[in-house]
């Protein structure tokens, strides 16, 4: 019998009441997108200082770093510790998928530059342009590489400068770095492949209630999903291909 494959999710955000009530928490949101039968998915709430033992990292096939309301350029203890873990996972040649905050933190840990987004925050369904020639040779996309992909965006920071050896895979009119890879062990996405319309609308309602955005910004954000949906199935394929395909001999 084949040994059970294990994956680890670094949760850099608390569960919202909506996520708890609807899905049982963000752990389940990620596993519904990325998990397959027979796998074990463990979560550590790093935002609360919960981390795995360093000696246990070896037993995991792949890792995911979630989004967060925290800035990836902050120097709080848990963020600095997570940066150190990213470097260790790189040394171990482990696969790491970075989502939003995770995408930014990997850039920081690997020597890139992250800061407040120059064109302002984004909280909507976005459309990003794929750099088709860069997708090869790893190609987590499959046979057909689209020119554009829709993805839910929810962030106020951005990657300003890519780390050395990073390869730009997608950009948009708002941000120069929407997606990048480093060798075949880091894949980083600024948007949220795990989010759906309901999760986005709950976030919009909460940040509006908290006074962080204006009513017209909230209405414009929701309007982006009136006639379109995120390409969630395609993102699922990309992320699973990355996490679960064997390493190539690329350097």
XYZ file of C-alpha atoms in Angstrom:
251
model
C 0.000 0.000 0.000
C 1.344 3.421 -0.991
C 2.371 5.714 1.821
C -0.109 8.491 2.567
C 1.016 11.822 1.121
C 1.092 14.715 3.565
C 0.712 18.438 2.884
C 1.010 21.392 5.227
C -0.952 24.634 5.192
C 0.486 27.715 6.901
C -2.617 29.728 7.843
C -1.642 33.391 8.135
C -5.182 34.531 8.887
C -7.855 33.777 11.489
C -11.101 32.189 10.304
C -13.889 34.660 9.640
C -17.274 33.870 11.165
C -18.573 33.285 7.621
C -15.759 30.848 6.783
C -16.316 28.942 10.039
C -20.078 28.757 9.620
C -20.104 27.930 5.894
C -16.992 25.781 5.409
C -15.733 24.917 8.886
C -12.790 27.323 8.381
C -10.225 28.249 5.754
C -8.445 24.913 6.174
C -11.420 23.255 4.487
C -11.592 25.950 1.784
C -8.000 25.155 0.779
C -8.399 21.388 1.016
C -11.528 21.488 -1.171
C -9.435 23.205 -3.855
C -6.140 21.321 -3.494
C -6.789 18.045 -1.706
C -7.356 14.554 -3.074
C -8.694 11.425 -1.431
C -6.185 9.581 0.727
C -4.039 12.627 1.502
C -3.377 14.164 4.891
C -3.567 17.955 5.173
C -2.274 19.563 8.364
C -2.710 23.238 9.266
C -0.677 25.486 11.518
C -2.113 28.874 12.484
C 1.159 30.776 12.111
C -0.593 34.125 12.665
C -1.151 32.915 16.239
C 2.430 31.693 16.612
C 1.605 28.050 15.878
C 4.416 26.392 13.903
C 5.460 22.820 13.074
C 8.629 21.365 14.538
C 11.511 21.854 12.126
C 12.275 18.128 12.186
C 8.743 17.384 10.925
C 9.027 19.465 7.724
C 10.710 16.613 5.856
C 7.623 14.382 5.967
C 5.501 16.779 3.887
C 5.310 16.626 0.086
C 4.287 20.243 -0.314
C 3.365 23.419 1.530
C 0.874 26.253 1.080
C 1.145 29.752 2.585
C -2.234 31.492 2.761
C -3.284 35.103 2.479
C -3.348 37.451 5.460
C -4.519 40.901 6.506
C -0.952 41.499 7.733
C 1.721 43.135 5.600
C 4.434 40.783 4.326
C 7.004 43.534 4.937
C 6.269 43.702 8.687
C 8.916 42.504 11.143
C 6.634 40.777 13.646
C 8.019 37.581 15.160
C 5.750 35.123 13.364
C 6.400 36.734 9.965
C 10.174 36.618 10.463
C 9.917 32.987 11.604
C 7.892 32.108 8.509
C 10.568 33.791 6.343
C 13.159 31.515 7.958
C 11.000 28.460 7.253
C 10.655 29.496 3.590
C 14.467 29.561 3.338
C 14.711 26.127 4.992
C 12.095 24.680 2.624
C 14.068 26.108 -0.281
C 17.224 24.402 0.999
C 15.217 21.170 1.258
C 13.944 21.629 -2.329
C 10.342 21.377 -1.121
C 7.377 22.613 -3.154
C 5.780 25.755 -1.748
C 2.630 27.438 -3.112
C 2.296 31.069 -2.034
C -1.118 32.769 -2.146
C -1.453 36.583 -1.822
C 0.452 37.278 1.445
C 2.318 34.005 0.821
C 3.252 35.174 -2.689
C 4.621 38.413 -1.212
C 6.414 36.777 1.739
C 8.242 34.299 -0.507
C 9.430 37.236 -2.623
C 10.695 38.958 0.523
C 12.388 35.838 1.915
C 14.131 35.238 -1.407
C 15.475 38.788 -1.711
C 12.723 40.589 -3.625
C 10.949 43.778 -2.586
C 7.389 44.094 -1.243
C 5.544 47.325 -0.398
C 2.136 49.001 -0.336
C 0.522 48.716 -3.763
C 1.360 51.759 -5.885
C -2.016 51.848 -7.655
C -3.997 51.134 -4.504
C -5.826 48.089 -3.136
C -7.835 45.579 -5.121
C -10.934 43.783 -3.881
C -12.684 42.308 -6.890
C -12.617 39.795 -9.715
C -9.435 40.595 -11.616
C -8.196 39.609 -15.038
C -4.505 38.785 -15.370
C -2.365 38.302 -18.469
C -0.302 35.121 -18.744
C 3.271 35.356 -20.053
C 2.846 32.307 -22.292
C 6.488 31.846 -23.244
C 7.509 31.870 -19.551
C 5.073 29.094 -18.611
C 7.291 26.567 -20.369
C 9.121 24.321 -19.651
C 7.603 23.525 -16.230
C 4.082 24.194 -17.558
C 1.633 23.543 -14.743
C -1.133 24.827 -17.041
C -1.580 21.760 -19.230
C -1.809 21.569 -23.012
C -3.659 24.837 -23.544
C -2.168 27.959 -21.990
C -4.751 30.779 -21.940
C -3.874 34.388 -22.715
C -5.752 35.572 -19.624
C -7.241 34.149 -16.436
C -9.814 35.575 -14.041
C -9.031 35.366 -10.325
C -10.417 36.954 -7.162
C -8.130 39.695 -5.818
C -8.022 40.907 -2.221
C -4.867 42.814 -1.279
C -3.295 46.207 -0.601
C 0.399 45.284 -1.041
C 2.373 44.080 -4.047
C 5.688 42.604 -5.127
C 7.706 45.515 -6.518
C 10.850 43.587 -7.393
C 11.134 39.867 -8.067
C 13.861 37.831 -6.378
C 16.859 36.773 -8.429
C 16.073 33.637 -10.503
C 12.318 34.301 -10.297
C 10.351 34.054 -13.534
C 7.354 36.317 -14.161
C 4.331 34.227 -15.212
C 1.533 36.834 -15.174
C 0.860 40.574 -14.819
C -2.115 42.945 -14.992
C -2.928 46.598 -15.638
C -2.799 47.180 -11.854
C 0.243 45.140 -10.847
C 3.448 44.155 -12.613
C 3.758 40.879 -10.661
C 0.600 38.748 -10.514
C 2.289 35.354 -10.611
C 5.851 34.035 -10.631
C 7.862 30.888 -10.090
C 11.338 30.127 -8.804
C 12.868 26.955 -10.261
C 10.196 24.296 -9.880
C 9.768 24.502 -6.112
C 8.030 27.887 -5.682
C 4.802 28.962 -7.374
C 3.389 32.291 -6.222
C 0.009 33.840 -7.051
C -1.135 37.325 -5.982
C -4.830 36.468 -6.352
C -6.888 33.904 -4.431
C -7.542 30.684 -6.377
C -9.353 29.296 -3.305
C -11.912 32.124 -3.042
C -15.396 32.178 -4.534
C -18.035 34.893 -4.889
C -19.524 34.322 -1.422
C -16.153 34.588 0.336
C -15.287 37.767 -1.591
C -18.663 39.397 -0.848
C -18.333 38.575 2.873
C -14.884 40.232 2.940
C -16.220 43.299 1.108
C -19.102 43.601 3.599
C -16.723 43.290 6.577
C -14.175 45.856 5.378
C -17.038 48.222 4.486
C -18.560 47.808 7.965
C -15.127 48.445 9.466
C -14.862 51.747 7.603
C -11.853 50.648 5.539
C -13.529 51.235 2.166
C -16.309 53.495 0.900
C -19.749 52.330 -0.248
C -19.054 53.084 -3.924
C -15.789 51.076 -3.787
C -17.741 48.124 -2.334
C -20.415 48.349 -5.030
C -17.824 48.556 -7.811
C -15.997 45.553 -6.346
C -19.141 43.407 -6.243
C -20.125 44.504 -9.765
C -17.006 42.780 -11.179
C -18.693 39.453 -10.446
C -22.108 40.287 -11.884
C -21.462 38.638 -15.246
C -18.209 36.744 -14.677
C -16.763 34.080 -12.410
C -13.185 33.273 -11.462
C -11.524 30.514 -13.480
C -11.441 28.386 -10.328
C -11.224 25.007 -12.056
C -8.262 26.130 -14.119
C -6.520 27.530 -11.040
C -7.197 24.256 -9.263
C -5.467 22.382 -12.089
C -2.441 24.713 -12.041
C -2.005 24.508 -8.262
C -2.468 20.740 -8.071
C -0.119 20.128 -11.000
C 2.504 22.224 -9.245
C 2.133 20.630 -5.806
C 1.743 17.031 -6.901
C 3.847 16.576 -9.998
C 7.308 15.180 -9.382
C 10.243 17.572 -9.468
C 11.866 18.004 -12.846
C 15.609 18.339 -13.275
C 15.296 22.090 -13.806
C 17.659 24.447 -12.056
